[in-house]
Structures are given as C-alpha cells and as structure tokens.
Tab-separated table of C-alpha atoms in Angstrom:
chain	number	residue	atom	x	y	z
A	3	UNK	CA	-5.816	15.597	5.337
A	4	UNK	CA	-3.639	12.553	4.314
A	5	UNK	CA	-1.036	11.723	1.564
A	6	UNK	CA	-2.076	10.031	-1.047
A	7	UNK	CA	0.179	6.976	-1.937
A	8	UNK	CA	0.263	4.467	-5.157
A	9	UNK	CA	3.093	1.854	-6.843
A	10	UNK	CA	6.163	3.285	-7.043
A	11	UNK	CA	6.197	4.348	-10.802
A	12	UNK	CA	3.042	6.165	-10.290
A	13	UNK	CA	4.412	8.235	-7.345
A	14	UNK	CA	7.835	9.194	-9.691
A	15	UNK	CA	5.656	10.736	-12.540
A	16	UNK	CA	3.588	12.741	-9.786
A	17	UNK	CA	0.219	10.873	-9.976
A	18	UNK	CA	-0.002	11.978	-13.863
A	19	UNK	CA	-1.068	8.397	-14.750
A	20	UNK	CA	-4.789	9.205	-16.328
A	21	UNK	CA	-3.482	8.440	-19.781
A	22	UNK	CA	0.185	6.334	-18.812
A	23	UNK	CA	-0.331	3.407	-20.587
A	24	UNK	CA	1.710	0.387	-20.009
A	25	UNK	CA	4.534	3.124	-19.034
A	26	UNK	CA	2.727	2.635	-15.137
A	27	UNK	CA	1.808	-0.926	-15.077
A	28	UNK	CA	-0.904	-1.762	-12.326
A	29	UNK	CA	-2.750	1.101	-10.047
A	30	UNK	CA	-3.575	4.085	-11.673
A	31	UNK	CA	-6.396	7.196	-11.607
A	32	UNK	CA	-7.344	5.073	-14.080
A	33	UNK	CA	-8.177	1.734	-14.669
A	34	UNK	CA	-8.030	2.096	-18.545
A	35	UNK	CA	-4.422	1.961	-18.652
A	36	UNK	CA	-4.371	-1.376	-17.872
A	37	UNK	CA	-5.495	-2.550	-21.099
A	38	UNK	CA	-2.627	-1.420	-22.592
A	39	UNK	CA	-0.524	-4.297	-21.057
A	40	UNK	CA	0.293	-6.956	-22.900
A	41	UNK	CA	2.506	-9.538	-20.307
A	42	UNK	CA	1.958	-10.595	-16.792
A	43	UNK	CA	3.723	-8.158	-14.612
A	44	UNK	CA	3.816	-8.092	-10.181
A	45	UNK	CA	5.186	-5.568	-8.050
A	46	UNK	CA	5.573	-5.079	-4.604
A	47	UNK	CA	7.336	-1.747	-2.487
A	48	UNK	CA	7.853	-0.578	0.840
A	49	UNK	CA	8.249	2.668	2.716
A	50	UNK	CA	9.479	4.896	5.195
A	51	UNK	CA	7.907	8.157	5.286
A	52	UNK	CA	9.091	10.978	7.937
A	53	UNK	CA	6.537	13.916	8.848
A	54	UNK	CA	8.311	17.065	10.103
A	55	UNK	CA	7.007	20.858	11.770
A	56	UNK	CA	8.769	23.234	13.200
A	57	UNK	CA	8.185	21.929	16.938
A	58	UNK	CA	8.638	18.086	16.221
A	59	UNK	CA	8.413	14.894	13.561
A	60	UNK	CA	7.685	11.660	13.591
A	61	UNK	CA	8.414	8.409	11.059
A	62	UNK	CA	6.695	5.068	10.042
A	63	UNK	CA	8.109	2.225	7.862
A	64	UNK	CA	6.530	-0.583	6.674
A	65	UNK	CA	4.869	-2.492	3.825
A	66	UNK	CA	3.961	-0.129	1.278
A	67	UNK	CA	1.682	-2.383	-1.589
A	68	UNK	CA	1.529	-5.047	-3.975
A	69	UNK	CA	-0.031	-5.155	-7.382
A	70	UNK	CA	-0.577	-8.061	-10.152
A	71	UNK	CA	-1.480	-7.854	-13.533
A	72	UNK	CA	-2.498	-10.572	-16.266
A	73	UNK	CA	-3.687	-10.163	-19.272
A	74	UNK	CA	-6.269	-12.872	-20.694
A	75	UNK	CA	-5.976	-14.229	-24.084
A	76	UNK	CA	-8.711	-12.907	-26.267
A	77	UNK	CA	-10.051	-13.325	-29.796
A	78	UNK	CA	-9.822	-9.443	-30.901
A	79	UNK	CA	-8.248	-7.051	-28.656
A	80	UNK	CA	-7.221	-7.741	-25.092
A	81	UNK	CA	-8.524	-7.884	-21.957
A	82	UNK	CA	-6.466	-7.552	-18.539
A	83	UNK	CA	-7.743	-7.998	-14.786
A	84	UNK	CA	-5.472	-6.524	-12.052
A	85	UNK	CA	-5.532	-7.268	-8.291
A	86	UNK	CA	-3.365	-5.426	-5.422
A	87	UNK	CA	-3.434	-3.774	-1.647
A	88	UNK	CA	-2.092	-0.309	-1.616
A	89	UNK	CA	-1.468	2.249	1.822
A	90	UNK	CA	-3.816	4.548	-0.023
A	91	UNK	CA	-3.444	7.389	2.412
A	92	UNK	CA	-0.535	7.959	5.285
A	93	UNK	CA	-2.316	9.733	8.193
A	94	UNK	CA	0.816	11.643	9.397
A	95	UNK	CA	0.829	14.850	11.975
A	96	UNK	CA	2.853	16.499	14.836
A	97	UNK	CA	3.213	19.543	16.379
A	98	UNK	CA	2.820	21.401	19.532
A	99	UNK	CA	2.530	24.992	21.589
A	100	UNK	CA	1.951	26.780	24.569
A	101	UNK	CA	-1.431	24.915	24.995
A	102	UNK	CA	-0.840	21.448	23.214
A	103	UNK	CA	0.970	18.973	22.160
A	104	UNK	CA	-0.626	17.036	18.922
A	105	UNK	CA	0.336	14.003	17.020
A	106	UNK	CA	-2.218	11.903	14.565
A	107	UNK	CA	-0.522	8.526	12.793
A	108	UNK	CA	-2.770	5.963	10.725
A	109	UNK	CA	-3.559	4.461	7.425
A	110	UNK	CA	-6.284	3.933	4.723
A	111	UNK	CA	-5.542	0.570	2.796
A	112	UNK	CA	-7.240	-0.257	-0.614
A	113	UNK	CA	-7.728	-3.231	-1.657
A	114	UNK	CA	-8.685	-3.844	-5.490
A	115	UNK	CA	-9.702	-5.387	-8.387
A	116	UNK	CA	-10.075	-3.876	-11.672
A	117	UNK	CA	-10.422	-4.826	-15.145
A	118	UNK	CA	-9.833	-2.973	-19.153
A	119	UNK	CA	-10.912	-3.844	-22.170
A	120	UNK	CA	-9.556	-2.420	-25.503
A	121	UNK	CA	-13.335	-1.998	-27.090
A	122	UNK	CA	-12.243	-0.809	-30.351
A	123	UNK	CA	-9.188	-0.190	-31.968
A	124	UNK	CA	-6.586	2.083	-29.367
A	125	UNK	CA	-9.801	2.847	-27.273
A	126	UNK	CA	-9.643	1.034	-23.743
A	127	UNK	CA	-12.282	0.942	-21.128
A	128	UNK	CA	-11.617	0.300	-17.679
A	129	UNK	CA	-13.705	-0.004	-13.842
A	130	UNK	CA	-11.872	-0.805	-10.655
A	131	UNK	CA	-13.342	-2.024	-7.573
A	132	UNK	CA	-11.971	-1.181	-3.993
A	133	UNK	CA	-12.363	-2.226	-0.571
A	134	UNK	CA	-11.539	0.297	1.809
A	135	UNK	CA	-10.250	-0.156	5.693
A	136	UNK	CA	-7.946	1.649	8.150
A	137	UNK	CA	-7.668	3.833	10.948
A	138	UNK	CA	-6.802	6.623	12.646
A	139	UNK	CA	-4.562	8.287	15.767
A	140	UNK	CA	-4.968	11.478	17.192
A	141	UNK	CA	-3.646	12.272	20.676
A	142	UNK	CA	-4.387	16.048	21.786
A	143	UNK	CA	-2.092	16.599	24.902
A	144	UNK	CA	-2.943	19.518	26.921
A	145	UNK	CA	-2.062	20.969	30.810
A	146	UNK	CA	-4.815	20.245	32.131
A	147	UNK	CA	-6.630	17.251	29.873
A	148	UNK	CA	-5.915	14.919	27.397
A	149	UNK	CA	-7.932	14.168	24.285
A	150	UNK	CA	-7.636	10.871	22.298
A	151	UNK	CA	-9.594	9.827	19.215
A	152	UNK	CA	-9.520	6.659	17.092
A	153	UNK	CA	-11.515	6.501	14.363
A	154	UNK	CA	-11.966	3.412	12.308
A	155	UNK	CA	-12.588	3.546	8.636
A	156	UNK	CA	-14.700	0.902	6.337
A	157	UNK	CA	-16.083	1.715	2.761
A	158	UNK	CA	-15.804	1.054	-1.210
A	159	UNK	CA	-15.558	2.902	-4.189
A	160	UNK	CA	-15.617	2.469	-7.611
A	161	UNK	CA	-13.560	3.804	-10.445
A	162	UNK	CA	-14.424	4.418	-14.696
A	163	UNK	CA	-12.092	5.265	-17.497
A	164	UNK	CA	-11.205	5.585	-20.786
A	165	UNK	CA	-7.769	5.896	-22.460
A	166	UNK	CA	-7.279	7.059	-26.230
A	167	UNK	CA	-4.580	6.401	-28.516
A	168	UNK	CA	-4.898	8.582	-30.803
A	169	UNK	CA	-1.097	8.218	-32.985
A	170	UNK	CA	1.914	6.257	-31.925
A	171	UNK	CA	3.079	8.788	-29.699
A	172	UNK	CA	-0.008	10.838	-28.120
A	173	UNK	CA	-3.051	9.557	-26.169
A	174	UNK	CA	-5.467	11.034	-23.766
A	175	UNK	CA	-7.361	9.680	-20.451
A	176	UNK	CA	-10.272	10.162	-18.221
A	177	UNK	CA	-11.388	8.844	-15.729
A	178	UNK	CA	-14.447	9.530	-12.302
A	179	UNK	CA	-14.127	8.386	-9.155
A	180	UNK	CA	-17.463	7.919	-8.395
A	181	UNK	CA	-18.845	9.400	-4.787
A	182	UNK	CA	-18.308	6.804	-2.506
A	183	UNK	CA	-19.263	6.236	1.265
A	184	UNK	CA	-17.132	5.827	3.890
A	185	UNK	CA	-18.453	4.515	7.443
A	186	UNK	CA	-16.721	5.809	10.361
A	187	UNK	CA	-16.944	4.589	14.039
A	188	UNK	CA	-14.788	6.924	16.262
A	189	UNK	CA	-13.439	6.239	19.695
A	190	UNK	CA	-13.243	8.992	22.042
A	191	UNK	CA	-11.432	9.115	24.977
A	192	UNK	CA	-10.917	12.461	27.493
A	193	UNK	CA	-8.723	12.569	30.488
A	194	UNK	CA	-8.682	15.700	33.277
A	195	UNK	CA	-4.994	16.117	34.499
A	196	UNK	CA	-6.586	18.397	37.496
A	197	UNK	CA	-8.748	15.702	39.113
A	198	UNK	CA	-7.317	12.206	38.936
A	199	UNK	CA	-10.438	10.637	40.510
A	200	UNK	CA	-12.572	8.065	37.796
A	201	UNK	CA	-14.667	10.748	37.348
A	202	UNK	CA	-12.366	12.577	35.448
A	203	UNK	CA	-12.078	10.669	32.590
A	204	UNK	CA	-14.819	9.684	30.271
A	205	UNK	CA	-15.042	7.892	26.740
A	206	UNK	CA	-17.801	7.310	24.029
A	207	UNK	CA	-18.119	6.135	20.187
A	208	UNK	CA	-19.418	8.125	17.764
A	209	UNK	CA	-21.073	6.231	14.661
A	210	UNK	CA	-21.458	8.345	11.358
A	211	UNK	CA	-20.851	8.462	7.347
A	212	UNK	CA	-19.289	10.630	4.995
A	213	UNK	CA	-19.926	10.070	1.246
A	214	UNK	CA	-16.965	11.955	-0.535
A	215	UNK	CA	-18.202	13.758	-3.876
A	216	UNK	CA	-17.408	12.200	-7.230
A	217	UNK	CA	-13.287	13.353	-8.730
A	218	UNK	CA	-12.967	13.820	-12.130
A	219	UNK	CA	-9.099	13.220	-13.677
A	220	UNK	CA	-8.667	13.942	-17.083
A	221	UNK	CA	-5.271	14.260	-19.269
A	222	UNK	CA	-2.782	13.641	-21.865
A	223	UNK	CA	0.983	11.376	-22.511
A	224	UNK	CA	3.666	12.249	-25.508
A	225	UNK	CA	4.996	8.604	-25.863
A	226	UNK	CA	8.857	8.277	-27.805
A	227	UNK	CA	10.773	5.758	-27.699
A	228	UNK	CA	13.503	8.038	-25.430
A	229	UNK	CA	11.278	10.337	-23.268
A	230	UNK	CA	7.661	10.604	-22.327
A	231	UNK	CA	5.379	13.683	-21.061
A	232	UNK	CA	2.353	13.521	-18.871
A	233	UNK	CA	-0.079	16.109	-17.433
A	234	UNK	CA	-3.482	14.977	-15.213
A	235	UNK	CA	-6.077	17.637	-14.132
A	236	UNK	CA	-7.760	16.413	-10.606
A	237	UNK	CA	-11.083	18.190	-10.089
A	238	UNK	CA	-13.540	17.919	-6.935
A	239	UNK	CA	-15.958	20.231	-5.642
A	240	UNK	CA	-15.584	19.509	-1.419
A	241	UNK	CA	-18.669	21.231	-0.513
A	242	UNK	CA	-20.344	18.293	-2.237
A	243	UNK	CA	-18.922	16.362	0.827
A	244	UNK	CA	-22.218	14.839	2.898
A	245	UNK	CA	-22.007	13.850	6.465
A	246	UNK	CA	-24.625	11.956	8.012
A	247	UNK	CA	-25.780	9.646	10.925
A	248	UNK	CA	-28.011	7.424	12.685
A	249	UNK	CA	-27.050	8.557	15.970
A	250	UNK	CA	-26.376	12.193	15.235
A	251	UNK	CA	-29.453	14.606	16.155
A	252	UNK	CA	-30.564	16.289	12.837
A	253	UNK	CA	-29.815	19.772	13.780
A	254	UNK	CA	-26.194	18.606	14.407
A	255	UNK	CA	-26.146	17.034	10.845
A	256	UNK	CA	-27.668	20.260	9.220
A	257	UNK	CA	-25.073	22.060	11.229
A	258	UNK	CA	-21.727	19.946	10.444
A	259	UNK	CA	-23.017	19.748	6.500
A	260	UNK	CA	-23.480	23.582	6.646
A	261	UNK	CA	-20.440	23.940	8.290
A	262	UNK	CA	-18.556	22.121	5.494
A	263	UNK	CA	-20.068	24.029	2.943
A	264	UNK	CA	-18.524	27.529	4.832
A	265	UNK	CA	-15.286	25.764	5.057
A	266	UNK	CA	-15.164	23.755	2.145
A	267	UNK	CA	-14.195	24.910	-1.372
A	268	UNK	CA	-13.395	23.103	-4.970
A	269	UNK	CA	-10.027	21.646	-5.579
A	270	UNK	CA	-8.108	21.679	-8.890
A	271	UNK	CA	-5.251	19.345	-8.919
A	272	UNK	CA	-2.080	19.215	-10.996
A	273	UNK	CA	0.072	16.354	-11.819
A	274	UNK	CA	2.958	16.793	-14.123
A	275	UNK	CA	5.930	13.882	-14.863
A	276	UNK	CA	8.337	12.466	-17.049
A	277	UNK	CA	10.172	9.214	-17.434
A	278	UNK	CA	13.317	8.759	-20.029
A	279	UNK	CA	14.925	6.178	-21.241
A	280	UNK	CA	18.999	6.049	-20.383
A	281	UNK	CA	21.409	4.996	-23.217
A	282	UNK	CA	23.367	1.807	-22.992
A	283	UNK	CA	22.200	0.633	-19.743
A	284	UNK	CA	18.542	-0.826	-18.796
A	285	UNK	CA	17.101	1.954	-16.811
A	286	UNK	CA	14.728	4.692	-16.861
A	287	UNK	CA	14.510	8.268	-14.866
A	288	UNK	CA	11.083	9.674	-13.695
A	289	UNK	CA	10.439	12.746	-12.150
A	290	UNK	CA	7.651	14.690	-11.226
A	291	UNK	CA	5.691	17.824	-9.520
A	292	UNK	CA	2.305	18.171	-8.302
A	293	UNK	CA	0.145	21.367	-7.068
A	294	UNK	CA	-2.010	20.471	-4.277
A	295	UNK	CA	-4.267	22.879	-3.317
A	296	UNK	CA	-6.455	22.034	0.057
A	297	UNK	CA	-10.069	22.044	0.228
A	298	UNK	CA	-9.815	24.010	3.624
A	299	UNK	CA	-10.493	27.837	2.663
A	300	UNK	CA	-8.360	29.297	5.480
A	301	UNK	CA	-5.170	26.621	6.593
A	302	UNK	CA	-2.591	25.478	5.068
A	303	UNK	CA	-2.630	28.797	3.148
A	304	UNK	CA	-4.470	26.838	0.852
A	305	UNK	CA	-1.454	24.830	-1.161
A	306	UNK	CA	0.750	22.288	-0.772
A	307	UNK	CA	2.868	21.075	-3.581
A	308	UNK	CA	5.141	17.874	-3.977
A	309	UNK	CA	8.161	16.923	-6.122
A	310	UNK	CA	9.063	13.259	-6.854
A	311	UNK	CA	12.031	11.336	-8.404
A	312	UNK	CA	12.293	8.010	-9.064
A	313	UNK	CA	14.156	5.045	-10.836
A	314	UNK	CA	14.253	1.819	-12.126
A	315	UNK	CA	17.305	-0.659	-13.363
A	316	UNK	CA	16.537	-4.045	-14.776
A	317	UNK	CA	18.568	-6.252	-13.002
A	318	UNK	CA	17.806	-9.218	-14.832
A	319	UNK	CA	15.593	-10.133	-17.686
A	320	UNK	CA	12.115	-10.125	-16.033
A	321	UNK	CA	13.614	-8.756	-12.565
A	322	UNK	CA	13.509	-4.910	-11.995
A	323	UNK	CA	14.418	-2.531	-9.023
A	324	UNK	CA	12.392	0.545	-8.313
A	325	UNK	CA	12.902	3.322	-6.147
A	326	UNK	CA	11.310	6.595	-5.652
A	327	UNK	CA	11.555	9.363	-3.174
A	328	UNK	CA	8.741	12.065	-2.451
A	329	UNK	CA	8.458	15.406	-0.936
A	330	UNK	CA	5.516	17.504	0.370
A	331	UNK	CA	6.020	20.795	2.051
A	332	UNK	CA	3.048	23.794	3.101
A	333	UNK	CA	3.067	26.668	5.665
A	334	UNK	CA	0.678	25.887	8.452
A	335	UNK	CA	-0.828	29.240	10.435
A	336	UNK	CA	2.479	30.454	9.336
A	337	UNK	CA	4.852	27.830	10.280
A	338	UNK	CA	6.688	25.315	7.654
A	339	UNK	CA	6.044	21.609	7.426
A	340	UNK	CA	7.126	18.686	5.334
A	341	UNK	CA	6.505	15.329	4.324
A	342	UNK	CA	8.854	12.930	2.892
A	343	UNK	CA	8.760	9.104	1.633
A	344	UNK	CA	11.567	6.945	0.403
A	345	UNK	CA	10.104	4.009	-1.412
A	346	UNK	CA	12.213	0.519	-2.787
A	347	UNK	CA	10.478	-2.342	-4.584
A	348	UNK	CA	10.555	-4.701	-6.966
A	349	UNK	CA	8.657	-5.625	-9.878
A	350	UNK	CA	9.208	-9.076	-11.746
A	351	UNK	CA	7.781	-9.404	-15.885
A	352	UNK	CA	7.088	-11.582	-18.850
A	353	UNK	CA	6.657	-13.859	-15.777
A	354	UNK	CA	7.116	-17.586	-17.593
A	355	UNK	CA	3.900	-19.567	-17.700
A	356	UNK	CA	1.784	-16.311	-17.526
C-alpha cells in the first residue's frame, strides 16, 4: 500500500501538521499553514529506508525532497507561495514461501505549488497544486513461472485548507484532499520456467484509471513557547475508490469496482506529535505516533502503526540540521514486518535578500 513520506519536521510530529503553523515550515496536510510564515525558509533531506519480513528485506537510499517558501510583501496580512518535489510514497515489499518469492520497489514523486493567504485576522486559507509521477516494481518469482509488472503512474491533485488561531497558544486546521485521478499504464511481463521455447513467455500493457476518493484531515496545536501538542484526524471512505478504462470490457470494470467495494472499507487515521524546545542550546525534540489502519478488510490484520523521532540543532544563524528516524511495523497473514527510514537534511532561514 505505500508509505507515505513528507519534510523531515513533518515526519517527527507523525503527520499531525493540519493546524502546525510555522512550527512545520513548507509541505503539510495542509496548505494553510503556510501563511503563518513570515521569512523565506528552504529545505532539502535525504533517505534510506530498509523494508524487513520474516523471510527477507530490502533497502533504498536516495534523494528524499526539497521545499521553498517565500512570503510576498503585502498591504494587510500576508501572503506566502511555496514550491518543492517530495518521494510522496516509498513502494517497498519482500517476502517469500513454498510457492514464491515476491519483491515490489518504486516511488510516487509530488511535485507542488501551493499558496495561503491570512484572509482575516489569525484565519489563513490555503490550496496546493501537485503533479504526480512514478512507478512501480513487482517481481512474482515462482517454480515454474515468473510474473513481472511495472506500472507507471501520472496524475494531479489538489489540496484546500483553513487554519484558525484562535488565542496565542491554540489553533485548529482542516483541510480536503480533493478526489483526484491517477492514470496508470502497466507493463506485464510472464515467463514459463517449464518450457523455455519463445512461446513461453508473453507480455502486454494494460491502460486504466483510478480516481482516489476525497480525505478529509481535521485537528488541533497547543503552541508555548517550551512545548507544543498536535493531534490530526485522517478520514477516507475506500469504497469510494473508482476504477475505470478505455480498454477494459465493462463487465470487468463493474466487476473490479464491485470487488473493491467487498474489499474495501473506511479508514480513520491518527496522527499525534510533539516538538520542545531544549534549554540553553538551539535545538528542538519532536516525536510522534500514528495509527494506521488499512483499507483492506482482511490483511494486514487491519493496522499498522508508526512511531517517529526527530531533531533539529541550529548550527548557525540561518543554517539548521534536521534529522528524523521512522518506524512502521504490522502482522501480515500472521507473520511480522517492518519499515524503517532514517532521514538527514538541512534547512537554511531568514535567507538575506529574501
């Protein structure tokens, strides 16, 4: 199903950045936030993230995402436009048994835009625009044939928001990822191990669409000058998920869409964090936890859940270091399996001549 991956402070707090503030500067569930900024501010991370089951694992390192901010001077208020590329989702699978031997590896990337608005006093308004591309790995490696698929990915999506301050110290966020579209085209190769003649292997491409249903995240920050508190609720109802095609006969599109509906079920998300402030020396501790039930109504018995830590020291006046590292963990038909990312970056402020 994916990991979902952000900037690094986003990932330390758990994803609980609907109502952040300038505490998460750049990509968040919600655009809002951004408005809240009041310097120029860039950021870039990378990553090395290690999937492991109870047969095998596999790793991946690379560039993780970069992410600027600048606000615009304005009469009244501010305004603040944001650009970055983000790994949005780490495609990341192994494991194998009497019968086969299966390993998936790939990416979505977003790339963005997004802009906030503070329309009236403490009430900011926010809409980010993203590009999506990527791909996809799977190798199914049996006895007697081999299965290989390679899916590309190509879409958008748009998000809305709004973030409330409502005292010095609490404010509130929401924000909808609106149902967005996401064209597929998936390469299919299969290979007989039995009869090594041409005939025995065969390939096509399958062309189709699946629109994902809107996601609703709403929540709340405590803001202090020492330590702050946020919760985000994540709700989507999967069997809204549509999958359709030009090539695809339509009894085997009323079929797959009834299918998802069986198999399908709502998701409520949690996202819980907290980032402090240390005495004497310029640096801040985040943590964070996240519940992560699956839409699937009978795997992964239905949960996963993921814990988070991360840091930052300023090592200079506008130069910081960031760090975070992530875990994910589920039983799969019974069996335990992880997933863990180290993340280091860099973020550089109050950039001169911004």
């Amino acid at each position: 199903w994916g990991f979902n991956n952000s900037q690094i402070l986003s990932n330390s707090i758990g994803g609980a950045t609907v109502a952040s503030g300038y505490i998460t500067p750049g990509l968040t569930s919600n655009p809002a936030n951004l408005a809240a900024m009041r310097f120029a501010y860039m950021q870039l991370n990378f990553s090395n993230s290690e999937f492991s089951s109870a047969t095998s694992n596999m790793s991946n390192s690379g560039f993780n995402g970069i992410d600027f901010v600048q606000p615009i001077p304005v009469y009244r208020g501010s305004l603040v436009l944001s650009a970055g590329a983000h790994k949005s989702i780490d495609f990341m699978s192994t494991s194998s048994d009497n019968t086969y031997e299966y390993s998936e590896k790939g990416k979505l990337t977003s790339y963005h835009l997004g802009a906030a608005v503070e329309f009236a006093k403490r009430l900011y308004l926010g809409a980010d625009i993203k590009l999506l591309r990527g791909n996809d790995e799977m190798v199914e490696h049996g006895q007697e044939a081999t299965h290989y698929y390679k899916p590309e990915f190509s879409g958008s999506a748009l998000t809305l928001g709004l973030m409330h301050v409502i005292t010095k110290n609490l404010q509130y966020g929401i924000s909808f990822d609106m149902p967005r579209k996401v064209s597929i085209e998936d390469y299919y190769t299969e290979s007989n191990h039995i009869n090594e003649d041409e005939s025995s292997s065969e390939s096509d491409i399958w062309y189709y669409d699946a629109k994902k249903p809107m996601t609703v995240h709403l929540g709340g920050a405590m803001i202090t000058r020492v330590l702050n508190l946020f919760y985000e609720l994540e709700y989507t109802d999967w069997t809204n998920l549509e999958f359709s095609s030009d090539t695809y006969g339509l009894q085997d599109i009323l079929d797959i869409n009834n299918e998802i509906k069986d198999e399908f079920g709502a998701t409520l998300i949690h996202h819980i964090g907290g980032a402090m402030r240390l005495p004497i020396i310029p640096a801040h501790l985040f943590a964070g936890y996240q519940y992560l039930p699956t839409p699937f109504k009978d795997s992964y018995n239905n949960l996963r859940e993921s814990y988070s830590l991360g840091f930052s020291v300023a090592l200079k006046k506008n130069f910081t270091l960031q760090g975070s590292y992530d875990t994910y963990f589920w039983e799969f038909n019974g069996s335990p399996e992880s997933y863990d990312k180290f993340s280091i970056g860099v973020s550089l402020h109050n950039i001169p001549g911004l």
